[in-house]
Amino acid sequence: MSITTFAVAGATGRLGRHVVDVLTERGHEVVPMSRATGVDIITGEGLAEALTGVEVIIDVASWHSSEQEAATEFFRTSARNLHEYGQKAEVAQITVASIIGVDKATAGFLAAKKVHEELLLSGPLPVRILRAAQFHEMVGQLLDWQQGDVAYIPALPTQLVACRTVAEDLADLALNPGEPAPGTPIPEIAGPRKETLAEAAALLGARRAIKVVGVDGSGMPDAEIAAEGGLLPSPHAKLAGPTFQEWLDTQP
């Protein structure tokens, strides 16, 4: 297989670090794009230089809060810039990570990601999307946000997946040029086991001496959709990687 040059937007983020690792291990040239490397996909600073000679962009850049309006604005600008600068650099394709359930979203961060998908798909470059379940790595963040030794975590059904597993699947998709056949569903990746966020958090909480109490998730955007299984993988999804417990056992 010929060496492909990839630019990874959001290269220093939770998922981006794994994407860079996977591509590098497979022998590809990788241009990491983040503000830390002097490339800003929002202002455009350093973007033209970074994309010179790049064949495929992998977009895993994300907004740091769940506030819908700010997140939507971030994704609107990043989608426009990646298409505009990518087209000038003669990039062949953009591959982007999204979230399972985004098509049903009406509010919050998921709704912003829904707009992100639509904007990317309406641009001039071919776009491939991979929708992933919530990450194993997110559970620790849920506990970090809570104070004290009791954490109240939504008991919403999910099928958590490891970032590394998502990165491997995203790399596979990015190496698959051309448009998918009409009517092909957007690919999805999830972990092997259905559980609730609260159940997973309790496993991690036991390590941190934090008691986890499952709550109904009301107050969260689209909590009803999530409660009805809206964040669970479709029948066509690929199920892969370690369970949350297996992944946790490998963490320091």
Short mmCIF file of C-alpha atoms in Angstrom, two decimals:
data_model
loop_
_atom_site.label_atom_id
_atom_site.label_comp_id
_atom_site.label_asym_id
_atom_site.label_seq_id
_atom_site.Cartn_x
_atom_site.Cartn_y
_atom_site.Cartn_z
CA MET A 1 0.00 0.00 0.00
CA SER A 2 1.35 3.43 -0.90
CA ILE A 3 2.10 5.90 1.87
CA THR A 4 -0.67 8.45 2.20
CA THR A 5 -0.19 11.87 3.77
CA PHE A 6 -2.86 12.70 6.35
CA ALA A 7 -3.61 15.93 8.15
CA VAL A 8 -5.33 15.34 11.51
CA ALA A 9 -7.44 18.26 12.79
CA GLY A 10 -7.67 18.09 16.57
CA ALA A 11 -4.48 16.01 16.69
CA THR A 12 -3.75 16.66 20.37
CA GLY A 13 -7.28 15.87 21.58
CA ARG A 14 -8.64 12.76 23.27
CA LEU A 15 -9.35 10.95 19.98
CA GLY A 16 -6.83 12.81 17.84
CA ARG A 17 -3.81 11.48 19.76
CA HIS A 18 -4.90 7.92 18.98
CA VAL A 19 -5.55 8.73 15.31
CA VAL A 20 -2.01 10.12 14.97
CA ASP A 21 -0.61 7.01 16.69
CA VAL A 22 -2.54 4.57 14.46
CA LEU A 23 -1.57 6.33 11.21
CA THR A 24 2.09 6.63 12.27
CA GLU A 25 2.24 2.95 13.28
CA ARG A 26 0.86 2.05 9.84
CA GLY A 27 3.65 3.97 8.15
CA HIS A 28 1.73 7.00 6.91
CA GLU A 29 2.92 10.59 6.87
CA VAL A 30 0.95 12.60 9.46
CA VAL A 31 0.61 16.36 9.77
CA PRO A 32 -0.83 17.04 13.26
CA MET A 33 -3.07 20.11 13.22
CA SER A 34 -3.97 21.85 16.47
CA ARG A 35 -3.33 25.23 18.03
CA ALA A 36 -0.43 23.56 19.88
CA THR A 37 1.23 22.83 16.52
CA GLY A 38 0.53 26.33 15.20
CA VAL A 39 -2.50 25.43 13.07
CA ASP A 40 -5.88 26.98 13.88
CA ILE A 41 -8.77 25.58 11.83
CA ILE A 42 -11.03 28.42 13.05
CA THR A 43 -8.86 31.47 12.22
CA GLY A 44 -7.13 29.64 9.36
CA GLU A 45 -3.70 30.42 10.81
CA GLY A 46 -1.12 27.95 9.45
CA LEU A 47 -3.80 25.92 7.67
CA ALA A 48 -2.69 26.44 4.06
CA GLU A 49 0.90 25.48 4.94
CA ALA A 50 -0.21 22.43 6.93
CA LEU A 51 -2.36 21.08 4.07
CA THR A 52 0.35 21.39 1.40
CA GLY A 53 0.86 17.90 -0.05
CA VAL A 54 -1.86 16.37 2.13
CA GLU A 55 -4.12 13.77 0.50
CA VAL A 56 -6.71 13.19 3.23
CA ILE A 57 -7.94 15.29 6.17
CA ILE A 58 -9.18 13.47 9.25
CA ASP A 59 -11.32 15.85 11.30
CA VAL A 60 -11.58 14.97 14.98
CA ALA A 61 -11.45 18.55 16.26
CA SER A 62 -14.10 19.25 18.87
CA TRP A 63 -15.53 22.09 20.91
CA HIS A 64 -14.73 22.03 24.63
CA SER A 65 -18.22 22.67 26.01
CA SER A 66 -21.69 21.29 25.34
CA GLU A 67 -23.27 24.72 24.80
CA GLN A 68 -25.15 24.27 21.54
CA GLU A 69 -24.75 27.71 20.00
CA ALA A 70 -20.99 28.00 20.60
CA ALA A 71 -20.38 24.43 19.46
CA THR A 72 -22.44 24.97 16.30
CA GLU A 73 -20.48 28.11 15.46
CA PHE A 74 -17.19 26.24 15.97
CA PHE A 75 -18.25 23.39 13.67
CA ARG A 76 -19.70 25.77 11.07
CA THR A 77 -16.41 27.64 10.80
CA SER A 78 -14.19 24.55 10.90
CA ALA A 79 -16.23 22.80 8.17
CA ARG A 80 -16.05 25.85 5.92
CA ASN A 81 -12.30 26.29 6.43
CA LEU A 82 -11.38 22.64 5.96
CA HIS A 83 -13.32 22.54 2.68
CA GLU A 84 -11.98 25.89 1.44
CA TYR A 85 -8.32 25.34 2.32
CA GLY A 86 -8.54 21.62 1.51
CA GLN A 87 -9.89 22.30 -1.97
CA LYS A 88 -7.06 24.78 -2.66
CA ALA A 89 -4.54 22.15 -1.52
CA GLU A 90 -6.20 19.53 -3.77
CA VAL A 91 -7.03 17.26 -0.82
CA ALA A 92 -8.92 14.16 -2.03
CA GLN A 93 -11.24 13.61 0.94
CA ILE A 94 -12.28 14.64 4.45
CA THR A 95 -13.02 11.88 6.96
CA VAL A 96 -14.79 12.97 10.14
CA ALA A 97 -15.69 11.43 13.48
CA SER A 98 -19.27 11.97 14.61
CA ILE A 99 -21.57 10.50 17.26
CA ILE A 100 -24.15 7.72 17.17
CA GLY A 101 -27.65 9.18 17.58
CA VAL A 102 -26.73 12.53 16.06
CA ASP A 103 -29.43 12.19 13.41
CA LYS A 104 -32.13 12.17 16.14
CA ALA A 105 -30.72 15.11 18.10
CA THR A 106 -32.72 18.27 18.74
CA ALA A 107 -30.59 20.10 21.33
CA GLY A 108 -27.17 20.47 22.93
CA PHE A 109 -23.82 19.25 21.63
CA LEU A 110 -25.36 16.41 19.59
CA ALA A 111 -27.49 18.90 17.67
CA ALA A 112 -24.35 20.92 16.94
CA LYS A 113 -22.67 17.77 15.59
CA LYS A 114 -25.73 17.12 13.42
CA VAL A 115 -25.23 20.54 11.82
CA HIS A 116 -21.50 19.73 11.49
CA GLU A 117 -22.27 16.58 9.47
CA GLU A 118 -24.71 18.47 7.21
CA LEU A 119 -22.25 21.30 6.56
CA LEU A 120 -19.37 18.95 5.77
CA LEU A 121 -21.54 16.87 3.42
CA SER A 122 -22.67 20.00 1.54
CA GLY A 123 -19.10 21.17 0.81
CA PRO A 124 -17.08 20.65 -2.37
CA LEU A 125 -14.80 17.81 -1.17
CA PRO A 126 -15.95 14.20 -0.73
CA VAL A 127 -16.68 13.46 2.95
CA ARG A 128 -16.79 10.15 4.83
CA ILE A 129 -18.41 10.05 8.28
CA LEU A 130 -17.88 7.55 11.09
CA ARG A 131 -20.36 7.76 13.97
CA ALA A 132 -19.01 6.44 17.26
CA ALA A 133 -20.56 5.61 20.60
CA GLN A 134 -19.47 7.52 23.72
CA PHE A 135 -15.84 6.90 24.59
CA HIS A 136 -14.57 4.90 27.57
CA GLU A 137 -12.39 7.95 28.21
CA MET A 138 -15.48 10.12 28.76
CA VAL A 139 -16.52 8.34 31.95
CA GLY A 140 -13.63 9.76 33.96
CA GLN A 141 -14.58 13.22 32.77
CA LEU A 142 -18.14 12.72 34.07
CA LEU A 143 -16.70 11.90 37.50
CA ASP A 144 -14.23 14.81 37.35
CA TRP A 145 -17.09 17.27 36.83
CA GLN A 146 -18.70 16.29 40.15
CA GLN A 147 -17.53 17.43 43.56
CA GLY A 148 -17.19 15.28 46.66
CA ASP A 149 -17.26 11.52 47.13
CA VAL A 150 -20.74 10.92 45.65
CA ALA A 151 -21.36 11.35 41.92
CA TYR A 152 -24.78 11.49 40.29
CA ILE A 153 -24.47 10.00 36.81
CA PRO A 154 -27.25 9.48 34.24
CA ALA A 155 -28.34 5.83 33.97
CA LEU A 156 -28.71 6.18 30.21
CA PRO A 157 -28.07 3.17 27.96
CA THR A 158 -24.91 3.33 25.88
CA GLN A 159 -22.36 1.00 24.31
CA LEU A 160 -19.07 2.63 25.25
CA VAL A 161 -16.08 2.22 22.95
CA ALA A 162 -12.33 2.80 23.35
CA CYS A 163 -10.83 5.83 21.57
CA ARG A 164 -8.11 3.59 20.13
CA THR A 165 -10.78 1.34 18.53
CA VAL A 166 -12.49 4.37 16.97
CA ALA A 167 -9.14 5.69 15.69
CA GLU A 168 -8.38 2.37 13.96
CA ASP A 169 -11.78 2.31 12.24
CA LEU A 170 -11.47 5.98 11.26
CA ALA A 171 -8.07 5.29 9.66
CA ASP A 172 -9.58 2.38 7.70
CA LEU A 173 -12.39 4.63 6.43
CA ALA A 174 -9.98 7.43 5.53
CA LEU A 175 -7.98 5.01 3.36
CA ASN A 176 -11.13 4.04 1.48
CA PRO A 177 -11.38 6.61 -1.33
CA GLY A 178 -14.47 7.59 -3.24
CA GLU A 179 -18.12 7.97 -2.38
CA PRO A 180 -20.11 5.22 -0.65
CA ALA A 181 -22.82 3.59 -2.76
CA PRO A 182 -26.17 5.45 -2.65
CA GLY A 183 -28.35 4.32 0.23
CA THR A 184 -25.38 2.97 2.23
CA PRO A 185 -25.94 3.80 5.90
CA ILE A 186 -23.35 5.98 7.65
CA PRO A 187 -20.93 3.55 9.34
CA GLU A 188 -21.03 3.24 13.13
CA ILE A 189 -18.57 1.88 15.68
CA ALA A 190 -19.43 0.90 19.26
CA GLY A 191 -18.07 -1.28 22.01
CA PRO A 192 -19.08 -4.91 22.56
CA ARG A 193 -21.30 -4.43 25.60
CA LYS A 194 -24.48 -2.46 26.30
CA GLU A 195 -24.47 -0.79 29.72
CA THR A 196 -25.53 2.48 31.30
CA LEU A 197 -23.24 5.43 31.87
CA ALA A 198 -23.90 5.05 35.61
CA GLU A 199 -22.83 1.37 35.58
CA ALA A 200 -19.56 2.21 33.85
CA ALA A 201 -18.99 5.16 36.17
CA ALA A 202 -19.52 2.91 39.19
CA LEU A 203 -16.67 0.66 38.03
CA LEU A 204 -14.35 3.65 37.79
CA GLY A 205 -15.79 5.20 40.96
CA ALA A 206 -14.83 2.07 42.93
CA ARG A 207 -11.19 2.75 41.98
CA ARG A 208 -11.42 6.38 43.04
CA ALA A 209 -13.41 5.82 46.24
CA ILE A 210 -16.38 7.69 44.75
CA LYS A 211 -19.90 6.38 45.23
CA VAL A 212 -21.90 6.57 42.00
CA VAL A 213 -25.65 7.08 42.11
CA GLY A 214 -27.59 6.54 38.89
CA VAL A 215 -30.08 9.28 38.03
CA ASP A 216 -32.59 9.63 35.19
CA GLY A 217 -30.65 12.21 33.20
CA SER A 218 -33.46 14.75 33.03
CA GLY A 219 -32.06 18.20 32.42
CA MET A 220 -29.69 16.76 29.82
CA PRO A 221 -30.45 17.71 26.21
CA ASP A 222 -32.48 14.96 24.53
CA ALA A 223 -32.47 12.81 27.68
CA GLU A 224 -35.71 11.13 26.56
CA ILE A 225 -34.18 10.13 23.22
CA ALA A 226 -31.14 8.72 25.03
CA ALA A 227 -33.32 6.88 27.57
CA GLU A 228 -35.15 5.17 24.69
CA GLY A 229 -31.85 3.89 23.29
CA GLY A 230 -31.15 6.73 20.88
CA LEU A 231 -27.41 6.57 21.60
CA LEU A 232 -27.17 2.81 21.01
CA PRO A 233 -25.63 1.45 17.80
CA SER A 234 -27.76 0.54 14.78
CA PRO A 235 -27.95 -3.08 13.58
CA HIS A 236 -25.32 -2.31 10.90
CA ALA A 237 -22.78 -1.00 13.43
CA LYS A 238 -19.38 -2.59 13.90
CA LEU A 239 -18.86 -3.74 17.51
CA ALA A 240 -15.21 -3.85 18.48
CA GLY A 241 -12.56 -3.30 21.09
CA PRO A 242 -12.48 -3.95 24.83
CA THR A 243 -15.44 -3.66 27.19
CA PHE A 244 -15.25 -0.78 29.64
CA GLN A 245 -14.08 -3.14 32.41
CA GLU A 246 -11.39 -4.67 30.18
CA TRP A 247 -10.21 -1.21 29.16
CA LEU A 248 -10.22 -0.01 32.76
CA ASP A 249 -8.02 -2.95 33.78
CA THR A 250 -5.33 -1.69 31.37
CA GLN A 251 -5.35 1.88 32.70
CA PRO A 252 -2.67 3.01 35.17
#
